mmCIF file of C-alpha atoms and ligand atoms in Angstrom:
data_model
loop_
_atom_site.group_PDB
_atom_site.id
_atom_site.type_symbol
_atom_site.label_atom_id
_atom_site.label_comp_id
_atom_site.label_asym_id
_atom_site.label_seq_id
_atom_site.Cartn_x
_atom_site.Cartn_y
_atom_site.Cartn_z
ATOM 1 C CA LYS A 28 0.000 0.000 0.000
ATOM 2 C CA ILE A 29 3.008 2.295 0.228
ATOM 3 C CA PRO A 30 3.026 4.744 -2.727
ATOM 4 C CA TRP A 31 6.041 6.036 -4.717
ATOM 5 C CA THR A 32 7.524 2.562 -5.310
ATOM 6 C CA GLU A 33 9.691 3.811 -8.193
ATOM 7 C CA GLU A 34 10.728 7.022 -6.443
ATOM 8 C CA ILE A 35 11.679 5.194 -3.252
ATOM 9 C CA LYS A 36 13.683 2.670 -5.240
ATOM 10 C CA GLN A 37 15.666 5.525 -6.782
ATOM 11 C CA LEU A 38 16.093 7.355 -3.491
ATOM 12 C CA LYS A 39 17.584 4.189 -2.023
ATOM 13 C CA GLN A 40 20.487 4.647 -4.484
ATOM 14 C CA ASN A 41 21.109 8.169 -3.195
ATOM 15 C CA GLU A 42 24.524 8.610 -1.605
ATOM 16 C CA PHE A 43 23.335 10.883 1.225
ATOM 17 C CA LEU A 44 20.411 8.653 2.140
ATOM 18 C CA ASN A 45 22.765 5.689 2.315
ATOM 19 C CA GLN A 46 25.172 7.673 4.480
ATOM 20 C CA ALA A 47 22.283 8.745 6.718
ATOM 21 C CA SER A 48 21.009 5.190 7.117
ATOM 22 C CA LEU A 49 24.508 3.993 8.084
ATOM 23 C CA LEU A 50 24.751 6.827 10.610
ATOM 24 C CA LEU A 51 21.446 5.692 12.107
ATOM 25 C CA ARG A 52 22.687 2.108 12.398
ATOM 26 C CA GLU A 53 25.857 3.358 14.102
ATOM 27 C CA GLY A 54 23.985 5.381 16.721
ATOM 28 C CA GLY A 55 24.043 8.794 14.996
ATOM 29 C CA LEU A 56 21.426 11.552 14.889
ATOM 30 C CA VAL A 57 19.700 12.124 11.539
ATOM 31 C CA ALA A 58 17.240 14.933 10.820
ATOM 32 C CA PHE A 59 14.836 14.027 8.009
ATOM 33 C CA PRO A 60 11.643 15.319 6.383
ATOM 34 C CA THR A 61 8.250 13.707 6.977
ATOM 35 C CA GLU A 62 4.851 14.780 5.647
ATOM 36 C CA THR A 63 4.096 16.609 8.938
ATOM 37 C CA VAL A 64 7.272 18.239 10.270
ATOM 38 C CA TYR A 65 10.999 17.394 10.208
ATOM 39 C CA GLY A 66 12.011 14.626 12.609
ATOM 40 C CA LEU A 67 15.216 14.114 14.596
ATOM 41 C CA GLY A 68 15.879 10.388 14.345
ATOM 42 C CA ALA A 69 17.962 7.825 16.189
ATOM 43 C CA ASP A 70 17.917 4.015 16.387
ATOM 44 C CA ALA A 71 15.064 3.282 18.823
ATOM 45 C CA THR A 72 16.799 0.128 20.084
ATOM 46 C CA ASN A 73 20.021 1.970 20.991
ATOM 47 C CA GLU A 74 19.732 3.472 24.488
ATOM 48 C CA GLN A 75 22.813 5.666 24.015
ATOM 49 C CA ALA A 76 21.652 7.015 20.640
ATOM 50 C CA VAL A 77 18.182 7.772 21.983
ATOM 51 C CA SER A 78 19.623 9.722 24.898
ATOM 52 C CA THR A 79 21.462 12.026 22.484
ATOM 53 C CA ILE A 80 18.060 13.058 21.033
ATOM 54 C CA PHE A 81 17.054 14.422 24.428
ATOM 55 C CA THR A 82 20.357 16.282 24.833
ATOM 56 C CA ALA A 83 20.286 17.776 21.338
ATOM 57 C CA LYS A 84 16.720 19.042 21.777
ATOM 58 C CA GLY A 85 16.978 19.987 25.449
ATOM 59 C CA ARG A 86 13.904 17.772 25.895
ATOM 60 C CA PRO A 87 12.565 16.685 29.322
ATOM 61 C CA SER A 88 13.251 12.950 29.738
ATOM 62 C CA ASP A 89 9.679 12.149 30.873
ATOM 63 C CA ASN A 90 8.380 12.909 27.371
ATOM 64 C CA PRO A 91 8.280 9.713 25.252
ATOM 65 C CA LEU A 92 9.124 9.538 21.540
ATOM 66 C CA ILE A 93 7.321 8.272 18.440
ATOM 67 C CA VAL A 94 8.854 5.235 16.727
ATOM 68 C CA HIS A 95 8.889 5.497 12.919
ATOM 69 C CA LEU A 96 8.758 2.382 10.726
ATOM 70 C CA GLY A 97 9.284 1.931 6.975
ATOM 71 C CA GLU A 98 6.983 -1.084 6.546
ATOM 72 C CA VAL A 99 3.754 -2.216 8.219
ATOM 73 C CA GLU A 100 5.118 -5.755 8.609
ATOM 74 C CA GLN A 101 7.662 -4.468 11.154
ATOM 75 C CA LEU A 102 4.988 -3.364 13.623
ATOM 76 C CA SER A 103 4.602 -6.747 15.335
ATOM 77 C CA ASP A 104 8.346 -6.754 16.123
ATOM 78 C CA TRP A 105 7.890 -3.922 18.634
ATOM 79 C CA VAL A 106 4.382 -4.165 20.081
ATOM 80 C CA ALA A 107 2.812 -6.828 22.296
ATOM 81 C CA GLU A 108 -0.626 -6.730 20.713
ATOM 82 C CA ILE A 109 -2.473 -5.137 17.777
ATOM 83 C CA PRO A 110 -6.183 -4.676 18.569
ATOM 84 C CA ASP A 111 -8.816 -4.683 15.788
ATOM 85 C CA VAL A 112 -9.301 -0.903 15.850
ATOM 86 C CA ALA A 113 -5.567 -0.505 15.243
ATOM 87 C CA HIS A 114 -5.804 -2.733 12.168
ATOM 88 C CA GLN A 115 -8.685 -0.624 10.849
ATOM 89 C CA LEU A 116 -6.812 2.641 11.412
ATOM 90 C CA ILE A 117 -3.623 1.281 9.844
ATOM 91 C CA GLU A 118 -5.541 0.076 6.809
ATOM 92 C CA ARG A 119 -7.060 3.530 6.291
ATOM 93 C CA PHE A 120 -4.337 5.983 7.402
ATOM 94 C CA TRP A 121 -0.859 4.428 7.053
ATOM 95 C CA PRO A 122 1.413 5.686 5.737
ATOM 96 C CA GLY A 123 0.194 9.024 7.071
ATOM 97 C CA PRO A 124 -0.021 11.522 9.949
ATOM 98 C CA LEU A 125 -1.541 9.151 12.520
ATOM 99 C CA THR A 126 0.405 7.792 15.506
ATOM 100 C CA LEU A 127 -0.929 4.764 17.381
ATOM 101 C CA VAL A 128 -0.170 4.193 21.069
ATOM 102 C CA LEU A 129 0.058 0.419 21.643
ATOM 103 C CA PRO A 130 1.376 -1.870 24.406
ATOM 104 C CA HIS A 131 5.110 -2.434 23.776
ATOM 105 C CA ASN A 132 7.007 -5.710 24.075
ATOM 106 C CA GLY A 133 10.045 -4.309 25.871
ATOM 107 C CA ARG A 134 12.341 -4.298 22.837
ATOM 108 C CA VAL A 135 12.707 -0.564 22.223
ATOM 109 C CA ALA A 136 15.026 1.498 24.448
ATOM 110 C CA SER A 137 13.351 2.480 27.723
ATOM 111 C CA GLN A 138 13.922 6.208 27.098
ATOM 112 C CA VAL A 139 11.755 5.954 23.968
ATOM 113 C CA THR A 140 8.734 5.068 26.084
ATOM 114 C CA ALA A 141 9.802 7.134 29.121
ATOM 115 C CA GLY A 142 9.120 4.075 31.248
ATOM 116 C CA LEU A 143 5.458 3.718 30.133
ATOM 117 C CA SER A 144 3.958 0.333 29.203
ATOM 118 C CA THR A 145 3.039 1.674 25.777
ATOM 119 C CA VAL A 146 4.903 2.812 22.667
ATOM 120 C CA ALA A 147 3.799 5.343 20.018
ATOM 121 C CA VAL A 148 4.308 4.201 16.397
ATOM 122 C CA ARG A 149 3.703 5.568 12.924
ATOM 123 C CA ILE A 150 4.675 5.177 9.255
ATOM 124 C CA PRO A 151 5.334 8.605 7.706
ATOM 125 C CA GLU A 152 3.969 9.437 4.267
ATOM 126 C CA HIS A 153 7.102 10.928 2.720
ATOM 127 C CA PRO A 154 9.312 9.263 0.113
ATOM 128 C CA VAL A 155 12.590 10.438 1.716
ATOM 129 C CA ALA A 156 11.512 9.238 5.176
ATOM 130 C CA LEU A 157 10.317 5.904 3.798
ATOM 131 C CA ALA A 158 13.511 5.337 1.792
ATOM 132 C CA LEU A 159 15.631 6.196 4.840
ATOM 133 C CA LEU A 160 13.649 3.921 7.160
ATOM 134 C CA GLN A 161 13.689 1.045 4.689
ATOM 135 C CA LEU A 162 17.452 1.390 4.165
ATOM 136 C CA ALA A 163 18.230 1.642 7.877
ATOM 137 C CA GLN A 164 16.130 -1.422 8.790
ATOM 138 C CA VAL A 165 15.929 -0.234 12.399
ATOM 139 C CA PRO A 166 12.948 1.413 14.108
ATOM 140 C CA VAL A 167 13.656 5.141 14.309
ATOM 141 C CA ALA A 168 12.656 7.168 17.359
ATOM 142 C CA ALA A 169 12.034 10.724 16.192
ATOM 143 C CA PRO A 170 10.567 13.788 17.861
ATOM 144 C CA SER A 171 10.164 16.991 15.891
ATOM 145 C CA ALA A 172 13.618 18.366 14.995
ATOM 146 C CA ASN A 173 13.397 21.645 16.926
ATOM 147 C CA ARG A 174 14.939 22.789 20.193
ATOM 148 C CA SER A 175 12.402 21.961 22.899
ATOM 149 C CA GLY A 176 9.759 24.694 23.227
ATOM 150 C CA ARG A 177 10.379 26.197 19.754
ATOM 151 C CA PRO A 178 7.878 25.889 16.900
ATOM 152 C CA SER A 179 8.281 22.567 15.056
ATOM 153 C CA PRO A 180 10.382 22.725 11.859
ATOM 154 C CA THR A 181 8.595 22.552 8.513
ATOM 155 C CA GLU A 182 11.695 23.411 6.453
ATOM 156 C CA ALA A 183 15.298 22.203 6.589
ATOM 157 C CA ALA A 184 16.387 25.784 7.371
ATOM 158 C CA HIS A 185 14.349 25.701 10.610
ATOM 159 C CA VAL A 186 16.175 22.530 11.687
ATOM 160 C CA TRP A 187 19.514 24.063 10.839
ATOM 161 C CA LYS A 188 18.757 27.183 12.834
ATOM 162 C CA ASP A 189 17.822 25.175 15.956
ATOM 163 C CA LEU A 190 20.167 22.188 15.793
ATOM 164 C CA SER A 191 23.282 22.818 13.650
ATOM 165 C CA GLY A 192 26.316 21.432 15.450
ATOM 166 C CA ARG A 193 24.117 19.057 17.464
ATOM 167 C CA ILE A 194 23.230 16.553 14.721
ATOM 168 C CA ASP A 195 25.206 14.310 12.355
ATOM 169 C CA ILE A 196 23.273 14.905 9.135
ATOM 170 C CA LEU A 197 20.265 16.865 7.870
ATOM 171 C CA LEU A 198 18.362 15.608 4.829
ATOM 172 C CA ASP A 199 16.682 18.512 3.008
ATOM 173 C CA GLY A 200 13.408 17.393 1.432
ATOM 174 C CA GLY A 201 11.939 20.873 0.985
ATOM 175 C CA ALA A 202 8.938 22.214 2.892
ATOM 176 C CA THR A 203 6.736 19.597 4.563
ATOM 177 C CA GLY A 204 3.132 19.267 3.384
ATOM 178 C CA VAL A 205 0.818 18.891 6.379
ATOM 179 C CA GLY A 206 2.590 21.358 8.644
ATOM 180 C CA VAL A 207 1.220 20.180 12.007
ATOM 181 C CA GLU A 208 2.364 16.988 13.730
ATOM 182 C CA SER A 209 0.653 13.618 13.539
ATOM 183 C CA THR A 210 -2.540 12.875 15.435
ATOM 184 C CA VAL A 211 -1.785 10.674 18.475
ATOM 185 C CA ILE A 212 -4.427 8.130 19.482
ATOM 186 C CA ASP A 213 -4.265 5.572 22.303
ATOM 187 C CA VAL A 214 -5.841 2.306 21.128
ATOM 188 C CA THR A 215 -5.052 0.267 24.238
ATOM 189 C CA GLU A 216 -8.500 0.908 25.736
ATOM 190 C CA LYS A 217 -11.914 -0.276 24.588
ATOM 191 C CA THR A 218 -12.822 3.237 23.468
ATOM 192 C CA PRO A 219 -9.741 4.788 21.828
ATOM 193 C CA VAL A 220 -8.563 8.116 23.259
ATOM 194 C CA LEU A 221 -7.332 11.065 21.202
ATOM 195 C CA LEU A 222 -4.191 12.336 22.943
ATOM 196 C CA ARG A 223 -3.053 14.952 20.416
ATOM 197 C CA PRO A 224 -5.033 16.404 17.497
ATOM 198 C CA GLY A 225 -2.956 16.490 14.300
ATOM 199 C CA GLY A 226 -2.836 15.816 10.580
ATOM 200 C CA VAL A 227 -5.655 13.243 10.576
ATOM 201 C CA THR A 228 -8.878 14.787 11.923
ATOM 202 C CA ILE A 229 -11.017 13.268 14.665
ATOM 203 C CA GLU A 230 -13.959 13.292 12.250
ATOM 204 C CA GLU A 231 -11.979 11.125 9.805
ATOM 205 C CA ILE A 232 -11.047 8.744 12.629
ATOM 206 C CA ARG A 233 -14.643 8.485 13.846
ATOM 207 C CA ASP A 234 -15.718 7.632 10.292
ATOM 208 C CA VAL A 235 -13.529 4.540 10.477
ATOM 209 C CA ILE A 236 -13.831 3.285 14.073
ATOM 210 C CA GLY A 237 -16.874 5.059 15.509
ATOM 211 C CA ASP A 238 -16.589 6.170 19.115
ATOM 212 C CA VAL A 239 -13.444 8.082 20.148
ATOM 213 C CA ARG A 240 -12.921 9.882 23.447
ATOM 214 C CA VAL A 241 -10.927 13.095 23.645
ATOM 215 C CA ASP A 242 -8.397 13.275 26.490
ATOM 216 C CA GLN A 243 -9.749 15.881 28.924
ATOM 217 C CA GLY A 244 -6.219 16.918 29.797
ATOM 218 C CA LEU A 245 -6.032 18.518 26.346
ATOM 219 C CA PHE A 246 -8.387 21.274 27.451
ATOM 220 C CA SER A 247 -8.350 21.467 31.228
ATOM 221 C CA LYS A 248 -5.732 23.015 33.466
ATOM 222 C CA MET A 249 -7.054 20.796 36.294
ATOM 223 C CA VAL A 250 -6.468 17.404 34.645
ATOM 224 C CA ALA A 251 -2.979 16.290 33.597
ATOM 225 C CA PRO A 252 -2.857 15.326 29.908
ATOM 226 C CA ARG A 253 -2.211 11.630 29.281
ATOM 227 C CA SER A 254 0.245 12.352 26.521
ATOM 228 C CA PRO A 255 3.204 13.691 28.512
ATOM 229 C CA GLY A 256 4.247 16.040 25.708
ATOM 230 C CA MET A 257 0.969 17.960 25.844
ATOM 231 C CA LYS A 258 1.678 19.430 29.263
ATOM 232 C CA TYR A 259 4.588 21.585 28.172
ATOM 233 C CA GLN A 260 4.204 24.993 26.615
ATOM 234 C CA HIS A 261 5.215 24.190 23.103
ATOM 235 C CA TYR A 262 5.601 25.947 19.815
ATOM 236 C CA ALA A 263 6.233 29.206 21.596
ATOM 237 C CA PRO A 264 7.405 32.258 19.701
ATOM 238 C CA ARG A 265 9.573 34.649 21.743
ATOM 239 C CA GLY A 266 7.117 37.559 21.604
ATOM 240 C CA GLU A 267 4.030 37.811 23.820
ATOM 241 C CA MET A 268 1.172 36.171 21.939
ATOM 242 C CA TRP A 269 -2.598 36.659 22.289
ATOM 243 C CA LEU A 270 -5.397 34.905 20.435
ATOM 244 C CA VAL A 271 -8.553 36.872 19.693
ATOM 245 C CA SER A 272 -11.789 34.929 19.190
ATOM 246 C CA GLY A 273 -15.334 35.911 18.245
ATOM 247 C CA SER A 274 -17.209 36.612 15.031
ATOM 248 C CA GLU A 275 -14.829 37.441 12.170
ATOM 249 C CA GLN A 276 -15.943 41.058 12.226
ATOM 250 C CA LYS A 277 -15.535 41.602 15.976
ATOM 251 C CA MET A 278 -12.291 39.672 16.099
ATOM 252 C CA ARG A 279 -10.786 41.854 13.381
ATOM 253 C CA ALA A 280 -12.038 45.070 14.919
ATOM 254 C CA ARG A 281 -10.470 44.156 18.270
ATOM 255 C CA ILE A 282 -7.155 43.132 16.718
ATOM 256 C CA THR A 283 -7.045 46.408 14.793
ATOM 257 C CA GLN A 284 -7.684 48.363 17.994
ATOM 258 C CA LEU A 285 -5.139 46.426 20.105
ATOM 259 C CA ALA A 286 -2.485 46.761 17.400
ATOM 260 C CA ARG A 287 -3.032 50.517 17.207
ATOM 261 C CA GLU A 288 -2.742 50.917 20.993
ATOM 262 C CA ALA A 289 0.416 48.813 21.228
ATOM 263 C CA MET A 290 2.104 50.617 18.351
ATOM 264 C CA ARG A 291 1.336 53.921 20.033
ATOM 265 C CA GLU A 292 3.338 52.568 22.988
ATOM 266 C CA LYS A 293 6.179 51.865 20.507
ATOM 267 C CA ARG A 294 5.851 48.092 20.800
ATOM 268 C CA LYS A 295 6.724 46.031 17.715
ATOM 269 C CA VAL A 296 3.443 44.404 16.725
ATOM 270 C CA GLY A 297 2.757 41.379 14.520
ATOM 271 C CA ILE A 298 -0.603 40.109 13.296
ATOM 272 C CA LEU A 299 -1.388 36.544 12.248
ATOM 273 C CA THR A 300 -4.221 36.562 9.728
ATOM 274 C CA THR A 301 -5.067 34.869 6.428
ATOM 275 C CA GLU A 302 -4.963 36.013 2.793
ATOM 276 C CA GLU A 303 -8.585 37.098 2.888
ATOM 277 C CA PHE A 304 -7.951 39.945 5.338
ATOM 278 C CA GLN A 305 -4.221 40.619 5.126
ATOM 279 C CA ASP A 306 -4.536 44.025 3.396
ATOM 280 C CA GLN A 307 -6.939 45.408 5.998
ATOM 281 C CA TYR A 308 -4.538 45.454 8.952
ATOM 282 C CA GLN A 309 -1.736 47.794 9.897
ATOM 283 C CA ALA A 310 1.147 46.575 12.052
ATOM 284 C CA ASP A 311 4.924 46.130 11.922
ATOM 285 C CA LEU A 312 4.470 42.660 10.441
ATOM 286 C CA VAL A 313 1.175 41.310 9.057
ATOM 287 C CA ILE A 314 1.422 37.674 7.960
ATOM 288 C CA ALA A 315 -1.161 35.818 5.908
ATOM 289 C CA CYS A 316 -0.978 32.258 7.234
ATOM 290 C CA GLY A 317 -2.721 30.486 4.351
ATOM 291 C CA GLN A 318 -6.339 31.037 3.350
ATOM 292 C CA ARG A 319 -9.167 30.853 5.902
ATOM 293 C CA LYS A 320 -11.330 28.875 3.473
ATOM 294 C CA GLU A 321 -8.528 26.255 3.130
ATOM 295 C CA PRO A 322 -7.679 24.822 6.590
ATOM 296 C CA ALA A 323 -4.848 22.729 5.104
ATOM 297 C CA SER A 324 -3.130 25.886 3.862
ATOM 298 C CA VAL A 325 -3.275 27.442 7.353
ATOM 299 C CA ALA A 326 -1.841 24.279 8.961
ATOM 300 C CA LYS A 327 0.939 24.149 6.373
ATOM 301 C CA ASP A 328 2.077 27.742 7.027
ATOM 302 C CA LEU A 329 1.550 27.847 10.798
ATOM 303 C CA TYR A 330 4.987 27.075 12.244
ATOM 304 C CA HIS A 331 6.806 29.011 9.547
ATOM 305 C CA THR A 332 4.615 32.012 10.417
ATOM 306 C CA LEU A 333 5.399 31.741 14.151
ATOM 307 C CA ARG A 334 9.103 31.588 13.376
ATOM 308 C CA ARG A 335 8.888 34.689 11.178
ATOM 309 C CA PHE A 336 7.555 36.753 14.086
ATOM 310 C CA ASP A 337 10.681 35.722 16.008
ATOM 311 C CA ASP A 338 12.972 36.554 13.086
ATOM 312 C CA GLU A 339 11.579 40.103 13.069
ATOM 313 C CA ASP A 340 11.793 40.433 16.887
ATOM 314 C CA ILE A 341 8.062 41.068 17.182
ATOM 315 C CA GLU A 342 7.160 41.899 20.799
ATOM 316 C CA LEU A 343 3.386 41.449 20.622
ATOM 317 C CA ILE A 344 1.664 38.922 18.332
ATOM 318 C CA LEU A 345 -2.109 39.176 17.838
ATOM 319 C CA ALA A 346 -3.624 36.126 16.166
ATOM 320 C CA GLU A 347 -6.970 35.473 14.537
ATOM 321 C CA THR A 348 -8.654 32.211 15.586
ATOM 322 C CA PHE A 349 -10.551 29.514 13.693
ATOM 323 C CA PRO A 350 -13.679 27.428 14.349
ATOM 324 C CA GLU A 351 -12.493 24.195 16.049
ATOM 325 C CA LYS A 352 -13.529 21.636 13.446
ATOM 326 C CA GLY A 353 -11.534 19.364 11.153
ATOM 327 C CA LEU A 354 -7.906 20.425 10.721
ATOM 328 C CA TYR A 355 -8.681 23.714 12.517
ATOM 329 C CA HIS A 356 -9.051 21.646 15.688
ATOM 330 C CA SER A 357 -5.321 20.876 15.418
ATOM 331 C CA VAL A 358 -4.409 24.398 14.318
ATOM 332 C CA MET A 359 -6.239 25.872 17.331
ATOM 333 C CA ASN A 360 -4.562 23.397 19.694
ATOM 334 C CA ARG A 361 -1.135 24.600 18.475
ATOM 335 C CA LEU A 362 -2.138 28.271 18.540
ATOM 336 C CA GLN A 363 -3.401 27.931 22.134
ATOM 337 C CA LYS A 364 -0.114 26.363 23.165
ATOM 338 C CA ALA A 365 1.913 28.994 21.340
ATOM 339 C CA ALA A 366 -0.035 31.707 23.153
ATOM 340 C CA GLY A 367 0.288 29.900 26.494
ATOM 341 C CA GLY A 368 -3.533 29.866 26.672
ATOM 342 C CA LYS A 369 -3.869 33.685 26.454
ATOM 343 C CA ILE A 370 -7.128 34.445 24.658
ATOM 344 C CA ILE A 371 -9.394 37.486 24.355
ATOM 345 C CA ARG A 372 -13.048 36.691 23.635
ATOM 346 C CA VAL A 373 -15.038 39.434 21.940
HETATM 347 O O1 TXA B 6 4.280 14.304 13.169
HETATM 348 C C1 TXA B 6 4.903 13.856 14.137
HETATM 349 O O2 TXA B 6 4.378 13.098 14.958
HETATM 350 C C2 TXA B 6 6.368 14.257 14.287
HETATM 351 C C3 TXA B 6 7.162 13.653 13.129
HETATM 352 C C4 TXA B 6 8.646 13.860 13.267
HETATM 353 O O3 TXA B 6 6.847 12.292 13.010
HETATM 354 N N1 TXA B 6 6.884 13.843 15.547
HETATM 355 C C5 TXA B 6 6.508 14.430 16.716
HETATM 356 O O4 TXA B 6 7.137 13.939 17.841
HETATM 357 O O5 TXA B 6 5.690 15.318 16.774
HETATM 358 P P1 TXA B 6 7.141 14.699 19.245
HETATM 359 O O6 TXA B 6 8.136 13.981 20.058
HETATM 360 O O7 TXA B 6 7.359 16.141 19.039
HETATM 361 O O8 TXA B 6 5.728 14.394 19.825
HETATM 362 C C6 TXA B 6 5.388 13.096 20.282
HETATM 363 C C7 TXA B 6 4.111 13.149 21.068
HETATM 364 C C8 TXA B 6 4.330 13.799 22.428
HETATM 365 O O9 TXA B 6 3.193 14.572 22.754
HETATM 366 C C9 TXA B 6 4.469 12.576 23.355
HETATM 367 O O10 TXA B 6 4.138 12.867 24.681
HETATM 368 C C10 TXA B 6 3.481 11.607 22.701
HETATM 369 O O11 TXA B 6 3.653 11.805 21.324
HETATM 370 N N2 TXA B 6 3.792 10.205 23.036
HETATM 371 C C11 TXA B 6 4.856 9.468 22.635
HETATM 372 N N3 TXA B 6 4.808 8.226 23.163
HETATM 373 C C12 TXA B 6 3.683 8.157 23.897
HETATM 374 C C13 TXA B 6 3.070 7.132 24.695
HETATM 375 N N4 TXA B 6 3.631 5.925 24.834
HETATM 376 N N5 TXA B 6 1.907 7.433 25.330
HETATM 377 C C14 TXA B 6 1.332 8.662 25.176
HETATM 378 N N6 TXA B 6 1.859 9.668 24.441
HETATM 379 C C15 TXA B 6 3.028 9.425 23.822
HETATM 380 MG MG1 MG B 7 7.542 18.264 19.171
#
């Protein structure tokens, strides 16, 4: 079922991919493109190699990693059990931006699972990633290839900026397509639990397996999220960021007013909007993050947009918000984290 058979075959002849796969087998750190964001990979069975991921990223060690495979057949080598719902999801969404949390069989390095009884696994939908994984023939633990707390990298240049000098090789596959990370779903319970919204929408998942619960920790400050990574403030730009929500008209009026006030106080102001309204705002930096009528275009541009505010040393970022359905559910989850939960409702 894996596409690009011819392309992958050719990529497997590529000198750099072969070098990268050898580096992986020898315990090195390889940054590579996936369809979601760039990953920072190491051999998931090599305890020493996996620990260098945490050092390079400055990542807290209680945050487990996703294991990436190049072929579905390899899954049973690393998990203790594959429930029926997992089979259904794999059939429909792999390769693709869906990560399954399954009981592990103790064969991946303990730092990969951060001591949990489960392991997160996915097959990425990117020819370079697939060729690399198939050449390496080891499971590859890979978080997003950014310094911990920074927006995830959607271009090789973002990886370079965060991690040059800390990794062995960076494979440049151009800009990634989806732009937000994979959806993480725990299928160890009778009713599967969505732990992180991402590239595959909850509506699409429900179409395939019916009932899905959403981890309450995703929304509440009172309940700890079950996916350890969701508790950290992530994706944060350096400037102070506020989301503004309400009807499109009110939201835009308030952003316009707040921007004017802040600029009067000589603060450097940035506005995150979409193509439809870009020309209507005035600020030091107005960025159209895709088109509002195309959620996929907003997701694709999101992290690049957050990084651009940093590049221009923007002190105050005012962001439009989106109705939390489909891919916008994931976009809003990332925006809320970037803003540290700061939201103005109008
Ligand atoms: O799209 C993606 O998933 C990208 C690309 C590189 O594949 N990877 C990625 O990895 O986003 P990372 O490490 O940034 O996020 C992994 C998420 C974290 O929220 C982590 O807590 C969760 O998956 N996770 C990993 N293993 C888990 C487990 N056994 N149980 C629950 N959550 C887990
Ligand atoms: Mg990450």
